[in-house]
């Protein structure tokens, strides 16, 4: 039995882990690598293994850094099933189509700027490739074991990270050897809005854990609510705009839920909220279609007809002209828009209009990868480059890491410590080097034997 990390090894992108059990090979996630252009090109156009040899993909959740290379995998010869929960399958379909659309758009833009003699840019995959991958999505229920490949069975459990997200309990059998393997995917936090809490499995011989915030400690969600209430009230009082760059899937809905709770409790004024992202609109529709993923609080709100994703203060903006007009409007108001790391999308023109005034504020609610505009804003840079212009950043910047959909160092360690006995080996993936090593150190100090932080392409016997 062997495990190989082919992505998200000492970084957070392109999750792709190969599990070989006897003659069976299954892939845990198949994410797109997102980073500098040349490296992304190289990594996203080929696979370091033979795709036709993979029996099945076990997909933990829909985020593109976990699902975004599925069309390439199918194009390169993969003919097995892609196992996912119903909500993950629906969200993956929407996100993959969006990814093909963005790639076509980028290629068109780069080709228009191309100098003579430079090669033409082509998308990594097309909408037709996406449909081939979507056709292979196979829905599995939570909490019910399924046979993924000979010798490999898997049970999908709640991960509490985004709608449909799962951690995987895998039983691998090779000759007379059986191993219980737990793969966290992206692990959420107890008490997160809308979703049920992460499930705690009892047994694991091998734990493969994410470590996005392995070196960090989030404030409690209650403390986050208090801070959020003070922040929104302060900006509303000076009639400013609050721009919230947020991932269309998950973050946007969680932010709406929290604003709804604060407004209903009268803790912040009921200023207008605009969700300006066609993708977020589609994602929200899918949320409404999967109440089986909701926690008791969310279900109680829906029973009372008080939908936090569609209450009276919220307006969804689909049309691009309405979006432009909204950018020019004065506050007080809240604009939730994508992309989450400010690398593209409609949030850019909102930021361009808003950053110059001290009256406005930018609220950072998600992970910001190094080198992105979002990370420049989060660091409080004096100047930022937006849509080709260098602009002074005078707006207030508030970073709300505590609203993160990822467990922090303490949460990850508590999860790893929640098994009946410590796993005999632990593999730490999906975190920057700093975060992955910090979590590994913490687990080693807690007495976990054999904690490894793989380099890209590194293999382990299980
Ligand atoms: Zn994720």
Coordinates of C-alpha atoms and ligand atoms in Angstrom, one line a residue:
X1 CA 0.0 0.0 0.0
X2 CA 1.4 3.4 -1.0
X3 CA 0.4 7.0 -0.8
X4 CA 1.9 9.7 -3.1
X5 CA 1.3 13.4 -2.8
X6 CA 1.1 14.9 -6.3
X7 CA -0.1 18.4 -5.3
X8 CA -0.9 20.4 -2.2
X9 CA 2.5 19.2 -0.8
X10 CA 3.9 22.1 1.2
X11 CA 1.4 24.4 -0.5
X12 CA -2.4 24.8 -0.6
X13 CA -3.2 24.2 -4.3
X14 CA -3.7 21.4 -6.8
X15 CA -4.7 18.7 -4.3
X16 CA -4.1 15.3 -5.9
X17 CA -3.1 12.3 -3.9
X18 CA -2.6 8.8 -5.2
X19 CA -3.4 5.7 -3.2
X20 CA -2.2 2.4 -4.5
X21 CA -3.7 -0.7 -2.9
X22 CA -2.7 -3.9 -4.5
X23 CA -3.5 -3.5 -8.2
X24 CA -6.0 -0.7 -7.5
X25 CA -5.2 3.0 -7.8
X26 CA -7.5 5.7 -6.6
X27 CA -7.0 9.4 -6.6
X28 CA -8.0 11.5 -3.6
X29 CA -9.1 14.8 -5.2
X30 CA -7.9 16.2 -8.5
X31 CA -7.4 19.9 -8.1
X32 CA -6.3 22.6 -10.4
X33 CA -2.9 24.2 -9.6
X34 CA -3.4 27.9 -9.2
X35 CA -0.2 30.1 -9.1
X36 CA 2.3 31.6 -11.4
X37 CA 1.4 31.1 -15.1
X38 CA 4.4 29.0 -16.2
X39 CA 4.2 26.6 -13.2
X40 CA 0.4 26.4 -13.5
X41 CA 0.8 25.6 -17.2
X42 CA 3.3 22.8 -16.6
X43 CA 1.4 21.3 -13.8
X44 CA -2.1 21.5 -15.2
X45 CA -1.3 20.2 -18.7
X46 CA 0.1 16.8 -17.7
X47 CA -0.1 14.2 -14.9
X48 CA 2.8 12.6 -13.2
X49 CA 1.0 9.2 -13.4
X50 CA -1.0 7.4 -16.1
X51 CA -4.7 8.7 -15.8
X52 CA -6.0 5.5 -17.5
X53 CA -4.6 3.4 -14.7
X54 CA -6.7 5.2 -12.1
X55 CA -9.8 3.2 -11.0
X56 CA -11.8 6.0 -9.3
X57 CA -11.5 9.5 -8.0
X58 CA -12.7 10.2 -4.4
X59 CA -13.7 13.8 -4.5
X60 CA -13.8 15.5 -1.0
X61 CA -15.5 18.8 -2.1
X62 CA -16.1 21.1 -5.0
X63 CA -13.5 23.8 -4.5
X64 CA -11.5 24.1 -7.7
X65 CA -8.2 23.5 -6.0
X66 CA -9.7 20.0 -5.3
X67 CA -11.8 19.4 -8.4
X68 CA -10.4 21.6 -11.1
X69 CA -8.3 19.1 -13.0
X70 CA -11.0 16.5 -13.4
X71 CA -11.7 17.5 -17.0
X72 CA -8.0 17.1 -17.9
X73 CA -7.9 13.7 -16.2
X74 CA -10.8 12.5 -18.3
X75 CA -9.3 14.0 -21.4
X76 CA -6.0 12.2 -20.7
X77 CA -7.7 8.8 -20.5
X78 CA -9.3 8.3 -17.1
X79 CA -12.5 6.2 -17.5
X80 CA -13.6 5.5 -13.9
X81 CA -16.2 7.0 -11.6
X82 CA -15.8 10.3 -9.7
X83 CA -17.4 9.7 -6.3
X84 CA -18.9 12.7 -4.6
X85 CA -21.9 13.7 -2.4
X86 CA -24.9 15.1 -4.2
X87 CA -24.2 18.7 -3.3
X88 CA -20.5 18.3 -4.2
X89 CA -21.5 16.9 -7.6
X90 CA -23.9 19.8 -8.3
X91 CA -21.4 22.4 -7.2
X92 CA -18.5 20.8 -9.1
X93 CA -20.6 20.9 -12.3
X94 CA -21.1 24.7 -11.8
X95 CA -17.5 25.4 -10.8
X96 CA -15.9 23.4 -13.6
X97 CA -18.1 25.1 -16.2
X98 CA -17.1 28.4 -14.7
X99 CA -13.4 27.4 -14.8
X100 CA -13.6 26.5 -18.5
X101 CA -15.3 29.8 -19.2
X102 CA -12.6 31.8 -17.2
X103 CA -9.8 29.9 -19.1
X104 CA -11.4 30.7 -22.5
X105 CA -11.7 34.4 -21.4
X106 CA -8.0 34.5 -20.2
X107 CA -6.8 32.9 -23.4
X108 CA -8.7 35.4 -25.5
X109 CA -7.2 38.3 -23.6
X110 CA -3.6 37.0 -23.7
X111 CA -3.8 36.2 -27.4
X112 CA -5.0 39.7 -28.1
X113 CA -1.9 41.0 -26.3
X114 CA 0.4 38.5 -27.9
X115 CA 3.4 39.7 -29.8
X116 CA 4.5 38.3 -33.1
X117 CA 6.3 35.0 -32.8
X118 CA 4.8 34.2 -29.4
X119 CA 2.8 31.0 -29.2
X120 CA -1.0 31.1 -29.0
X121 CA -2.5 30.5 -25.6
X122 CA -5.1 27.7 -25.4
X123 CA -7.2 26.8 -22.4
X124 CA -6.2 23.7 -20.4
X125 CA -9.7 22.4 -21.1
X126 CA -12.9 23.4 -22.9
X127 CA -16.6 23.3 -22.0
X128 CA -16.9 20.0 -23.9
X129 CA -14.1 18.4 -21.7
X130 CA -16.0 19.6 -18.7
X131 CA -19.2 17.8 -19.8
X132 CA -17.1 14.5 -20.2
X133 CA -16.0 14.9 -16.6
X134 CA -19.4 15.8 -15.3
X135 CA -20.8 12.6 -16.9
X136 CA -18.5 10.6 -14.6
X137 CA -19.7 12.2 -11.4
X138 CA -21.4 9.5 -9.3
X139 CA -23.4 10.5 -6.3
X140 CA -22.8 8.8 -3.0
X141 CA -24.7 9.3 0.3
X142 CA -23.1 10.5 3.5
X143 CA -22.4 7.8 6.1
X144 CA -22.8 4.8 3.8
X145 CA -19.8 2.8 2.8
X146 CA -19.2 2.2 -1.0
X147 CA -16.8 0.1 -2.9
X148 CA -14.6 2.5 -4.8
X149 CA -12.2 -0.1 -6.4
X150 CA -11.1 -3.7 -5.6
X151 CA -9.7 -3.5 -2.0
X152 CA -10.8 0.1 -1.4
X153 CA -14.1 1.0 0.3
X154 CA -14.9 4.6 1.4
X155 CA -17.5 6.3 3.6
X156 CA -18.1 10.0 3.1
X157 CA -18.6 12.0 6.3
X158 CA -19.4 15.6 7.0
X159 CA -16.4 17.9 6.9
X160 CA -18.2 21.1 7.8
X161 CA -16.2 23.2 5.3
X162 CA -18.5 24.0 2.3
X163 CA -21.8 22.6 1.1
X164 CA -21.4 18.9 0.4
X165 CA -17.8 18.8 1.7
X166 CA -16.6 15.5 3.1
X167 CA -13.8 13.8 4.9
X168 CA -13.2 10.3 3.8
X169 CA -13.0 7.2 5.9
X170 CA -11.2 4.6 3.7
X171 CA -10.7 0.9 4.3
X172 CA -7.9 -0.5 2.2
X173 CA -7.3 -4.2 2.0
X174 CA -4.2 -5.7 0.4
X175 CA -3.6 -9.5 0.9
X176 CA -3.9 -10.0 4.7
X177 CA -3.4 -6.4 5.5
X178 CA -6.2 -3.9 6.3
X179 CA -5.7 -0.2 6.9
X180 CA -8.1 2.4 8.1
X181 CA -7.2 5.7 6.3
X182 CA -8.8 9.0 7.1
X183 CA -8.4 11.9 4.6
X184 CA -9.7 15.2 5.9
X185 CA -10.1 17.0 2.5
X186 CA -10.5 20.5 3.8
X187 CA -11.7 20.4 7.5
X188 CA -14.2 22.9 8.7
X189 CA -15.0 24.1 12.2
X190 CA -17.7 23.2 14.7
X191 CA -20.4 26.0 14.8
X192 CA -19.9 27.2 11.3
X193 CA -23.0 28.8 9.8
X194 CA -25.4 26.7 7.7
X195 CA -23.5 23.4 7.8
X196 CA -23.4 20.5 10.2
X197 CA -20.3 20.1 12.3
X198 CA -17.4 18.0 11.1
X199 CA -17.7 14.3 11.9
X200 CA -15.1 12.7 14.2
X201 CA -14.1 9.2 13.1
X202 CA -12.9 6.8 15.8
X203 CA -10.3 4.7 14.0
X204 CA -7.4 5.7 11.7
X205 CA -4.1 3.8 11.1
X206 CA -3.1 6.5 8.7
X207 CA -4.3 10.2 8.9
X208 CA -3.9 12.4 5.9
X209 CA -4.7 15.9 7.2
X210 CA -4.9 19.4 5.7
X211 CA -3.0 22.2 7.4
X212 CA -4.1 25.4 5.7
X213 CA -4.1 27.3 9.1
X214 CA -1.8 24.9 10.9
X215 CA 0.3 27.7 12.4
X216 CA -2.7 29.9 13.2
X217 CA -5.3 30.3 16.0
X218 CA -8.7 31.7 15.0
X219 CA -10.7 33.7 17.5
X220 CA -13.9 32.1 18.6
X221 CA -17.0 32.5 16.4
X222 CA -18.7 34.5 19.2
X223 CA -15.8 36.9 19.4
X224 CA -15.9 37.1 15.6
X225 CA -19.6 38.1 15.8
X226 CA -18.9 40.9 18.3
X227 CA -16.1 42.3 16.1
X228 CA -18.2 42.0 13.0
X229 CA -21.1 43.9 14.6
X230 CA -18.8 46.7 15.7
X231 CA -17.1 46.9 12.3
X232 CA -20.4 47.0 10.3
X233 CA -21.9 49.6 12.6
X234 CA -18.9 51.8 12.5
X235 CA -18.7 51.9 8.7
X236 CA -22.5 52.2 8.3
X237 CA -22.4 55.2 10.7
X238 CA -20.0 57.0 8.4
X239 CA -22.1 56.1 5.4
X240 CA -19.3 54.0 3.9
X241 CA -19.3 51.0 1.6
X242 CA -18.1 47.7 2.8
X243 CA -16.6 45.6 0.0
X244 CA -16.3 41.9 0.8
X245 CA -14.3 39.9 -1.7
X246 CA -15.6 36.3 -1.2
X247 CA -15.5 33.0 -2.9
X248 CA -18.9 32.5 -4.6
X249 CA -19.3 29.1 -3.0
X250 CA -19.4 28.8 0.7
X251 CA -17.9 32.1 1.9
X252 CA -20.6 34.3 0.3
X253 CA -23.4 32.3 1.9
X254 CA -21.7 32.1 5.3
X255 CA -21.2 35.9 5.3
X256 CA -24.9 36.4 4.4
X257 CA -25.9 34.1 7.3
X258 CA -23.8 36.1 9.8
X259 CA -25.1 39.5 8.6
X260 CA -28.6 38.2 8.7
X261 CA -28.2 37.1 12.3
X262 CA -26.7 40.4 13.4
X263 CA -29.4 42.4 11.5
X264 CA -32.3 40.3 13.0
X265 CA -30.8 40.8 16.5
X266 CA -30.7 44.6 15.9
X267 CA -26.9 44.6 16.5
X268 CA -26.1 46.3 13.2
X269 CA -28.3 48.7 11.1
X270 CA -30.2 47.0 8.3
X271 CA -28.2 48.5 5.4
X272 CA -28.6 47.1 1.9
X273 CA -26.5 44.0 1.0
X274 CA -25.7 43.3 -2.7
X275 CA -24.4 40.0 -3.8
X276 CA -22.7 40.8 -7.1
X277 CA -21.6 37.6 -8.7
X278 CA -23.5 35.4 -11.2
X279 CA -21.6 32.4 -9.9
X280 CA -22.6 33.2 -6.3
X281 CA -26.2 33.4 -7.5
X282 CA -26.0 29.9 -9.1
X283 CA -24.2 28.5 -6.0
X284 CA -26.9 30.0 -3.7
X285 CA -29.6 28.3 -5.8
X286 CA -27.8 25.0 -5.3
X287 CA -27.6 25.6 -1.5
X288 CA -31.4 25.9 -1.5
X289 CA -31.6 22.5 -3.3
X290 CA -29.6 20.7 -0.7
X291 CA -31.2 21.1 2.7
X292 CA -29.9 17.7 3.7
X293 CA -26.6 19.4 4.3
X294 CA -28.0 22.0 6.7
X295 CA -27.6 22.1 10.5
X296 CA -30.5 22.4 12.9
X297 CA -30.3 26.2 13.2
X298 CA -30.5 26.7 9.4
X299 CA -33.4 24.3 9.1
X300 CA -35.2 26.2 11.9
X301 CA -34.8 29.5 10.1
X302 CA -36.1 28.0 6.9
X303 CA -39.1 26.5 8.7
X304 CA -39.9 30.0 9.9
X305 CA -39.6 31.3 6.3
X306 CA -36.7 33.5 7.3
X307 CA -34.1 32.5 4.7
X308 CA -30.7 34.0 5.6
X309 CA -29.6 33.6 2.0
X310 CA -32.6 35.6 0.7
X311 CA -33.9 37.9 3.4
X312 CA -35.3 41.4 2.7
X313 CA -32.0 43.3 2.8
X314 CA -30.3 41.2 0.2
X315 CA -30.3 41.9 -3.6
X316 CA -28.6 39.6 -6.0
X317 CA -27.0 41.4 -9.0
X318 CA -26.8 39.3 -12.2
X319 CA -26.6 41.8 -15.0
X320 CA -23.1 43.3 -15.7
X321 CA -24.6 46.8 -16.3
X322 CA -26.3 46.8 -12.9
X323 CA -23.0 45.7 -11.4
X324 CA -21.2 48.7 -12.9
X325 CA -24.0 51.1 -11.7
X326 CA -23.7 49.6 -8.3
X327 CA -20.0 50.3 -8.2
X328 CA -20.7 54.1 -8.6
X329 CA -23.3 54.2 -5.9
X330 CA -22.6 55.7 -2.5
X331 CA -22.9 53.9 0.9
X332 CA -24.0 52.9 3.3
X333 CA -24.1 49.4 1.8
X334 CA -22.4 46.1 1.7
X335 CA -21.2 44.5 -1.5
X336 CA -20.2 40.8 -1.5
X337 CA -18.5 39.9 -4.7
X338 CA -16.0 37.5 -6.2
X339 CA -13.3 36.5 -6.7
X340 CA -12.3 35.8 -3.1
X341 CA -8.6 36.6 -3.6
X342 CA -9.3 39.7 -5.8
X343 CA -7.6 38.0 -8.8
X344 CA -10.4 38.7 -11.2
X345 CA -14.2 39.1 -11.4
X346 CA -16.5 42.0 -10.5
X347 CA -15.0 42.7 -7.1
X348 CA -12.2 44.5 -9.0
X349 CA -14.4 47.4 -10.2
X350 CA -15.9 47.7 -6.7
X351 CA -12.5 47.9 -5.2
X352 CA -11.3 50.4 -7.8
X353 CA -14.2 52.7 -6.8
X354 CA -13.9 52.1 -3.1
X355 CA -10.2 52.0 -2.1
X356 CA -9.5 55.7 -2.3
X357 CA -11.9 56.8 0.4
X358 CA -11.4 56.5 4.2
X359 CA -15.1 56.3 4.6
X360 CA -15.2 52.9 2.9
X361 CA -13.9 49.5 4.2
X362 CA -12.7 46.3 2.7
X363 CA -13.4 43.2 4.7
X364 CA -11.2 40.1 4.1
X365 CA -12.9 36.9 5.0
X366 CA -11.0 34.1 3.3
X367 CA -7.6 32.7 2.7
X368 CA -5.4 35.0 0.6
X369 CA -2.6 33.2 -1.3
X370 CA 0.8 34.9 -1.5
X371 CA 1.2 37.4 -4.4
X372 CA -2.6 38.0 -4.9
X373 CA -4.2 41.4 -4.8
X374 CA -6.2 40.1 -1.8
X375 CA -3.0 39.5 0.2
X376 CA -1.7 43.0 -0.7
X377 CA -4.9 44.5 0.7
X378 CA -4.9 42.2 3.8
X379 CA -1.3 43.3 4.5
X380 CA -2.5 47.0 4.4
X381 CA -0.3 48.1 1.5
X382 CA -0.3 51.9 0.8
X383 CA -0.8 51.4 -2.9
X384 CA -2.5 48.6 -4.9
X385 CA -2.7 47.8 -8.6
X386 CA -6.3 47.3 -9.7
X387 CA -7.3 46.8 -13.4
X388 CA -4.1 48.3 -14.6
X389 CA -4.2 51.4 -12.3
X390 CA -2.0 52.1 -9.3
X391 CA -4.3 53.4 -6.5
X392 CA -3.8 54.7 -3.0
X393 CA -5.4 52.3 -0.5
X394 CA -7.1 54.6 2.1
X395 CA -10.2 52.5 2.9
X396 CA -10.2 50.7 6.2
X397 CA -9.0 47.1 5.9
X398 CA -10.4 44.5 8.3
X399 CA -9.2 40.9 8.2
X400 CA -11.6 38.4 9.6
X401 CA -9.5 35.2 9.7
X402 CA -11.9 34.0 12.5
X403 CA -14.7 33.6 9.9
X404 CA -12.5 31.0 8.0
X405 CA -14.1 27.8 6.9
X406 CA -10.9 25.9 7.8
X407 CA -10.0 24.5 11.2
X408 CA -7.1 26.3 12.9
X409 CA -4.0 24.6 14.4
X410 CA -5.9 23.8 17.6
X411 CA -8.9 22.4 15.6
X412 CA -6.7 20.3 13.4
X413 CA -4.8 18.9 16.4
X414 CA -8.1 18.2 18.3
X415 CA -9.4 16.3 15.2
X416 CA -6.2 14.3 15.0
X417 CA -6.4 13.6 18.8
X418 CA -10.0 12.5 18.6
X419 CA -9.3 8.9 17.5
X420 CA -9.5 6.1 20.0
X421 CA -5.7 5.7 19.6
X422 CA -3.2 7.9 17.7
X423 CA -2.8 7.0 14.1
X424 CA 0.4 5.1 13.5
X425 CA 1.3 7.5 10.8
X426 CA 0.2 11.0 9.9
X427 CA 0.8 12.8 6.6
X428 CA 0.4 16.6 6.6
X429 CA -0.7 18.1 3.3
X430 CA -2.5 21.2 2.0
X431 CA -0.7 24.0 3.8
X432 CA 2.1 26.4 3.1
X433 CA 5.4 25.1 4.3
X434 CA 5.1 27.2 7.5
X435 CA 1.7 25.9 8.3
X436 CA 2.3 22.3 7.4
X437 CA 5.5 22.2 9.5
X438 CA 3.9 23.9 12.4
X439 CA 1.1 21.4 12.5
X440 CA 3.6 18.5 12.1
X441 CA 5.6 19.8 15.0
X442 CA 2.5 20.2 17.2
X443 CA 1.4 16.7 16.5
X444 CA 4.9 15.3 17.2
X445 CA 5.0 17.1 20.5
X446 CA 1.5 15.7 21.3
X447 CA 3.1 12.2 20.9
X448 CA 2.0 11.3 17.4
X449 CA 4.4 8.7 16.0
X450 CA 5.7 9.2 12.4
X451 CA 4.4 12.6 11.3
X452 CA 5.5 13.5 7.8
X453 CA 5.3 16.5 5.6
X454 CA 5.7 15.3 2.0
X455 CA 7.5 17.1 -0.8
X456 CA 5.8 17.0 -4.1
X457 CA 5.9 13.5 -5.6
X458 CA 7.0 11.9 -2.3
X459 CA 5.7 8.4 -1.5
X460 CA 5.1 6.6 1.7
X461 CA 4.4 2.9 2.4
X462 CA 1.3 2.6 4.5
Ligands
LIG1 ZN1 -11.9 23.9 0.2

